[in-house]
PDB file of C-alpha atoms and ligand atoms in Angstrom:
ATOM      1  CA  MET A   4      28.721 -83.124 -25.822  1.00  0.00           C
ATOM      2  CA  PHE A   5      28.355 -79.706 -24.191  1.00  0.00           C
ATOM      3  CA  LYS A   6      27.780 -78.191 -27.652  1.00  0.00           C
ATOM      4  CA  ALA A   7      24.993 -80.689 -28.389  1.00  0.00           C
ATOM      5  CA  LEU A   8      23.371 -79.864 -25.050  1.00  0.00           C
ATOM      6  CA  ILE A   9      23.352 -76.137 -25.867  1.00  0.00           C
ATOM      7  CA  GLN A  10      21.930 -76.837 -29.346  1.00  0.00           C
ATOM      8  CA  GLY A  11      19.187 -78.910 -27.781  1.00  0.00           C
ATOM      9  CA  LEU A  12      18.345 -76.156 -25.296  1.00  0.00           C
ATOM     10  CA  ILE A  13      18.192 -73.592 -28.123  1.00  0.00           C
ATOM     11  CA  ILE A  14      15.743 -75.761 -30.055  1.00  0.00           C
ATOM     12  CA  THR A  15      13.608 -76.223 -26.935  1.00  0.00           C
ATOM     13  CA  ALA A  16      13.635 -72.476 -26.229  1.00  0.00           C
ATOM     14  CA  LYS A  17      12.520 -71.751 -29.822  1.00  0.00           C
ATOM     15  CA  HIS A  18       9.524 -74.028 -29.373  1.00  0.00           C
ATOM     16  CA  LEU A  19       8.615 -72.254 -26.132  1.00  0.00           C
ATOM     17  CA  ALA A  20       8.498 -68.833 -27.801  1.00  0.00           C
ATOM     18  CA  PRO A  21       4.880 -67.475 -27.831  1.00  0.00           C
ATOM     19  CA  SER A  22       4.812 -67.251 -31.627  1.00  0.00           C
ATOM     20  CA  LYS A  23       5.337 -71.006 -31.791  1.00  0.00           C
ATOM     21  CA  LEU A  24       2.453 -71.940 -29.490  1.00  0.00           C
ATOM     22  CA  THR A  25      -0.069 -74.165 -31.205  1.00  0.00           C
ATOM     23  CA  THR A  26      -2.606 -74.181 -28.383  1.00  0.00           C
ATOM     24  CA  VAL A  27      -4.719 -71.328 -26.996  1.00  0.00           C
ATOM     25  CA  GLN A  28      -5.292 -70.568 -23.350  1.00  0.00           C
ATOM     26  CA  TYR A  29      -9.005 -71.384 -23.445  1.00  0.00           C
ATOM     27  CA  PRO A  30     -11.241 -70.019 -21.957  1.00  0.00           C
ATOM     28  CA  THR A  31      -9.183 -66.852 -21.483  1.00  0.00           C
ATOM     29  CA  VAL A  32      -8.482 -66.841 -25.221  1.00  0.00           C
ATOM     30  CA  ARG A  33     -11.096 -67.958 -27.745  1.00  0.00           C
ATOM     31  CA  LEU A  34     -10.328 -68.666 -31.373  1.00  0.00           C
ATOM     32  CA  LYS A  35     -12.474 -66.952 -33.990  1.00  0.00           C
ATOM     33  CA  VAL A  36     -14.220 -69.609 -36.011  1.00  0.00           C
ATOM     34  CA  SER A  37     -14.546 -69.517 -39.778  1.00  0.00           C
ATOM     35  CA  ASP A  38     -17.523 -67.727 -41.344  1.00  0.00           C
ATOM     36  CA  ARG A  39     -18.575 -71.118 -42.681  1.00  0.00           C
ATOM     37  CA  PHE A  40     -18.583 -72.736 -39.226  1.00  0.00           C
ATOM     38  CA  ARG A  41     -21.881 -74.399 -38.361  1.00  0.00           C
ATOM     39  CA  GLY A  42     -22.680 -73.684 -34.730  1.00  0.00           C
ATOM     40  CA  LEU A  43     -25.882 -72.915 -32.868  1.00  0.00           C
ATOM     41  CA  HIS A  44     -28.848 -71.971 -35.042  1.00  0.00           C
ATOM     42  CA  ARG A  45     -30.498 -68.580 -35.010  1.00  0.00           C
ATOM     43  CA  LEU A  46     -33.960 -67.654 -36.237  1.00  0.00           C
ATOM     44  CA  VAL A  47     -33.774 -64.392 -38.135  1.00  0.00           C
ATOM     45  CA  PRO A  48     -36.195 -61.743 -36.846  1.00  0.00           C
ATOM     46  CA  THR A  49     -37.946 -59.078 -38.890  1.00  0.00           C
ATOM     47  CA  GLN A  50     -39.248 -55.819 -37.395  1.00  0.00           C
ATOM     48  CA  ASP A  51     -42.250 -57.268 -35.592  1.00  0.00           C
ATOM     49  CA  ARG A  52     -41.959 -61.043 -35.862  1.00  0.00           C
ATOM     50  CA  GLU A  53     -39.739 -63.912 -36.961  1.00  0.00           C
ATOM     51  CA  LYS A  54     -38.976 -64.273 -40.670  1.00  0.00           C
ATOM     52  CA  CYS A  55     -40.028 -67.949 -40.630  1.00  0.00           C
ATOM     53  CA  VAL A  56     -43.286 -68.659 -42.444  1.00  0.00           C
ATOM     54  CA  ALA A  57     -43.704 -72.165 -40.995  1.00  0.00           C
ATOM     55  CA  CYS A  58     -43.429 -73.893 -44.369  1.00  0.00           C
ATOM     56  CA  TYR A  59     -42.194 -77.154 -42.785  1.00  0.00           C
ATOM     57  CA  LEU A  60     -39.298 -77.529 -45.235  1.00  0.00           C
ATOM     58  CA  CYS A  61     -36.609 -77.592 -42.560  1.00  0.00           C
ATOM     59  CA  PRO A  62     -38.195 -80.344 -40.415  1.00  0.00           C
ATOM     60  CA  THR A  63     -38.780 -82.294 -43.634  1.00  0.00           C
ATOM     61  CA  VAL A  64     -35.137 -82.231 -44.760  1.00  0.00           C
ATOM     62  CA  CYS A  65     -33.610 -82.579 -41.293  1.00  0.00           C
ATOM     63  CA  PRO A  66     -31.925 -86.019 -41.260  1.00  0.00           C
ATOM     64  CA  ALA A  67     -31.939 -86.123 -37.470  1.00  0.00           C
ATOM     65  CA  LYS A  68     -35.641 -85.211 -37.245  1.00  0.00           C
ATOM     66  CA  CYS A  69     -34.860 -82.789 -34.450  1.00  0.00           C
ATOM     67  CA  ILE A  70     -36.901 -79.772 -35.604  1.00  0.00           C
ATOM     68  CA  THR A  71     -40.469 -79.323 -34.384  1.00  0.00           C
ATOM     69  CA  VAL A  72     -42.656 -76.765 -36.144  1.00  0.00           C
ATOM     70  CA  GLU A  73     -46.311 -75.982 -35.495  1.00  0.00           C
ATOM     71  CA  ALA A  74     -47.829 -73.439 -37.854  1.00  0.00           C
ATOM     72  CA  ALA A  75     -50.505 -70.889 -37.006  1.00  0.00           C
ATOM     73  CA  GLU A  76     -51.977 -67.769 -38.601  1.00  0.00           C
ATOM     74  CA  ASN A  77     -51.719 -64.312 -37.112  1.00  0.00           C
ATOM     75  CA  GLU A  78     -54.398 -61.590 -37.264  1.00  0.00           C
ATOM     76  CA  LYS A  79     -53.082 -60.444 -40.676  1.00  0.00           C
ATOM     77  CA  GLY A  80     -53.565 -63.947 -42.063  1.00  0.00           C
ATOM     78  CA  GLU A  81     -49.823 -64.605 -42.212  1.00  0.00           C
ATOM     79  CA  LYS A  82     -48.443 -68.018 -41.373  1.00  0.00           C
ATOM     80  CA  TYR A  83     -45.952 -68.118 -38.517  1.00  0.00           C
ATOM     81  CA  PRO A  84     -44.444 -70.814 -36.314  1.00  0.00           C
ATOM     82  CA  LYS A  85     -46.476 -70.974 -33.110  1.00  0.00           C
ATOM     83  CA  VAL A  86     -43.933 -73.569 -32.024  1.00  0.00           C
ATOM     84  CA  TYR A  87     -40.406 -73.814 -33.377  1.00  0.00           C
ATOM     85  CA  GLN A  88     -37.946 -75.967 -31.502  1.00  0.00           C
ATOM     86  CA  ILE A  89     -34.640 -77.672 -32.198  1.00  0.00           C
ATOM     87  CA  ASP A  90     -33.451 -80.565 -30.041  1.00  0.00           C
ATOM     88  CA  LEU A  91     -29.754 -79.854 -30.070  1.00  0.00           C
ATOM     89  CA  LEU A  92     -28.893 -83.234 -28.578  1.00  0.00           C
ATOM     90  CA  ARG A  93     -30.008 -84.863 -31.806  1.00  0.00           C
ATOM     91  CA  CYS A  94     -28.787 -82.219 -34.263  1.00  0.00           C
ATOM     92  CA  ILE A  95     -25.762 -83.232 -36.351  1.00  0.00           C
ATOM     93  CA  PHE A  96     -25.068 -79.657 -37.513  1.00  0.00           C
ATOM     94  CA  CYS A  97     -25.338 -80.596 -41.178  1.00  0.00           C
ATOM     95  CA  GLY A  98     -26.836 -77.235 -42.178  1.00  0.00           C
ATOM     96  CA  TYR A  99     -29.561 -78.755 -44.383  1.00  0.00           C
ATOM     97  CA  CYS A 100     -32.224 -76.722 -42.566  1.00  0.00           C
ATOM     98  CA  VAL A 101     -30.434 -73.507 -43.546  1.00  0.00           C
ATOM     99  CA  GLU A 102     -30.041 -74.626 -47.160  1.00  0.00           C
ATOM    100  CA  ALA A 103     -33.685 -75.679 -47.450  1.00  0.00           C
ATOM    101  CA  CYS A 104     -35.256 -72.508 -46.043  1.00  0.00           C
ATOM    102  CA  PRO A 105     -36.863 -70.533 -48.905  1.00  0.00           C
ATOM    103  CA  VAL A 106     -36.898 -67.237 -47.000  1.00  0.00           C
ATOM    104  CA  GLU A 107     -33.501 -67.383 -45.245  1.00  0.00           C
ATOM    105  CA  ALA A 108     -35.215 -67.432 -41.892  1.00  0.00           C
ATOM    106  CA  ILE A 109     -32.694 -69.681 -40.191  1.00  0.00           C
ATOM    107  CA  GLU A 110     -28.931 -69.442 -40.042  1.00  0.00           C
ATOM    108  CA  MET A 111     -26.078 -71.042 -38.154  1.00  0.00           C
ATOM    109  CA  THR A 112     -23.902 -68.921 -35.926  1.00  0.00           C
ATOM    110  CA  GLY A 113     -20.349 -69.319 -34.671  1.00  0.00           C
ATOM    111  CA  ALA A 114     -21.563 -70.267 -31.179  1.00  0.00           C
ATOM    112  CA  TYR A 115     -19.927 -73.540 -30.175  1.00  0.00           C
ATOM    113  CA  GLU A 116     -19.902 -73.497 -26.384  1.00  0.00           C
ATOM    114  CA  LEU A 117     -23.078 -75.485 -26.034  1.00  0.00           C
ATOM    115  CA  ALA A 118     -22.361 -77.663 -23.014  1.00  0.00           C
ATOM    116  CA  ASP A 119     -25.019 -77.733 -20.334  1.00  0.00           C
ATOM    117  CA  TYR A 120     -26.126 -79.817 -17.381  1.00  0.00           C
ATOM    118  CA  LYS A 121     -29.770 -80.691 -17.979  1.00  0.00           C
ATOM    119  CA  ARG A 122     -31.279 -82.485 -20.951  1.00  0.00           C
ATOM    120  CA  GLU A 123     -34.134 -79.959 -21.186  1.00  0.00           C
ATOM    121  CA  ASP A 124     -31.646 -77.111 -21.632  1.00  0.00           C
ATOM    122  CA  PHE A 125     -30.792 -78.499 -25.068  1.00  0.00           C
ATOM    123  CA  ALA A 126     -34.316 -77.901 -26.341  1.00  0.00           C
ATOM    124  CA  PHE A 127     -33.896 -74.588 -28.158  1.00  0.00           C
ATOM    125  CA  THR A 128     -37.292 -72.948 -28.390  1.00  0.00           C
ATOM    126  CA  LYS A 129     -38.293 -70.174 -30.793  1.00  0.00           C
ATOM    127  CA  GLU A 130     -37.674 -67.542 -28.121  1.00  0.00           C
ATOM    128  CA  ARG A 131     -34.150 -68.820 -27.469  1.00  0.00           C
ATOM    129  CA  LEU A 132     -33.371 -69.142 -31.180  1.00  0.00           C
ATOM    130  CA  LEU A 133     -34.486 -65.568 -31.820  1.00  0.00           C
ATOM    131  CA  LYS A 134     -32.029 -64.141 -29.282  1.00  0.00           C
TER     132      LYS A 134
HETATM  133  S1  SF4 B  21     -28.312 -78.712 -38.811  1.00  0.00           S
HETATM  134 FE1  SF4 B  21     -29.053 -80.614 -39.783  1.00  0.00          FE
HETATM  135  S2  SF4 B  21     -29.524 -81.970 -38.061  1.00  0.00           S
HETATM  136 FE2  SF4 B  21     -29.369 -79.913 -37.213  1.00  0.00          FE
HETATM  137  S3  SF4 B  21     -31.451 -79.101 -37.213  1.00  0.00           S
HETATM  138 FE3  SF4 B  21     -30.512 -78.468 -39.163  1.00  0.00          FE
HETATM  139  S4  SF4 B  21     -31.050 -80.068 -40.644  1.00  0.00           S
HETATM  140 FE4  SF4 B  21     -31.414 -80.891 -38.567  1.00  0.00          FE
HETATM  141  S1  SF4 B  22     -37.206 -71.850 -40.904  1.00  0.00           S
HETATM  142 FE1  SF4 B  22     -37.507 -71.634 -43.117  1.00  0.00          FE
HETATM  143  S2  SF4 B  22     -37.675 -73.747 -43.851  1.00  0.00           S
HETATM  144 FE2  SF4 B  22     -38.016 -73.820 -41.640  1.00  0.00          FE
HETATM  145  S3  SF4 B  22     -40.231 -73.700 -41.408  1.00  0.00           S
HETATM  146 FE3  SF4 B  22     -39.404 -71.611 -41.246  1.00  0.00          FE
HETATM  147  S4  SF4 B  22     -39.556 -70.775 -43.326  1.00  0.00           S
HETATM  148 FE4  SF4 B  22     -39.758 -72.996 -43.504  1.00  0.00          FE
END
């Protein structure tokens, strides 16, 4: 019986060894997500503006209808999104907006800590998406 007790303790000790831990000490330790992870969106900037040309393809394909785009023309006659906003409370992170964009102006990042307190903080405006 004593032998069985020792064997049991050895097995328990093996499972307590750090190399055997299957959980991480979040938030002290954060796991790196896969490159293919679909987290918070990001609008890709160019030198002097956003890459988006306000073509309306992403709000058209979005199954959750959570993208708002309002197009305008700048002084050079180029189309740009005067308003670009994603309501993250409705987004299902499907990535269709990224796939549909003809100029690769939107991408999804590895950011997943998206909790917040107020409903309005989930409205990601162009300025926030460009950061
Ligand atoms: S990830 Fe999907 S649901 Fe979210 S904004 Fe893009 S198309 Fe819409
Ligand atoms: S992000 Fe891409 S698909 Fe969406 S409006 Fe801009 S250019 Fe078009």
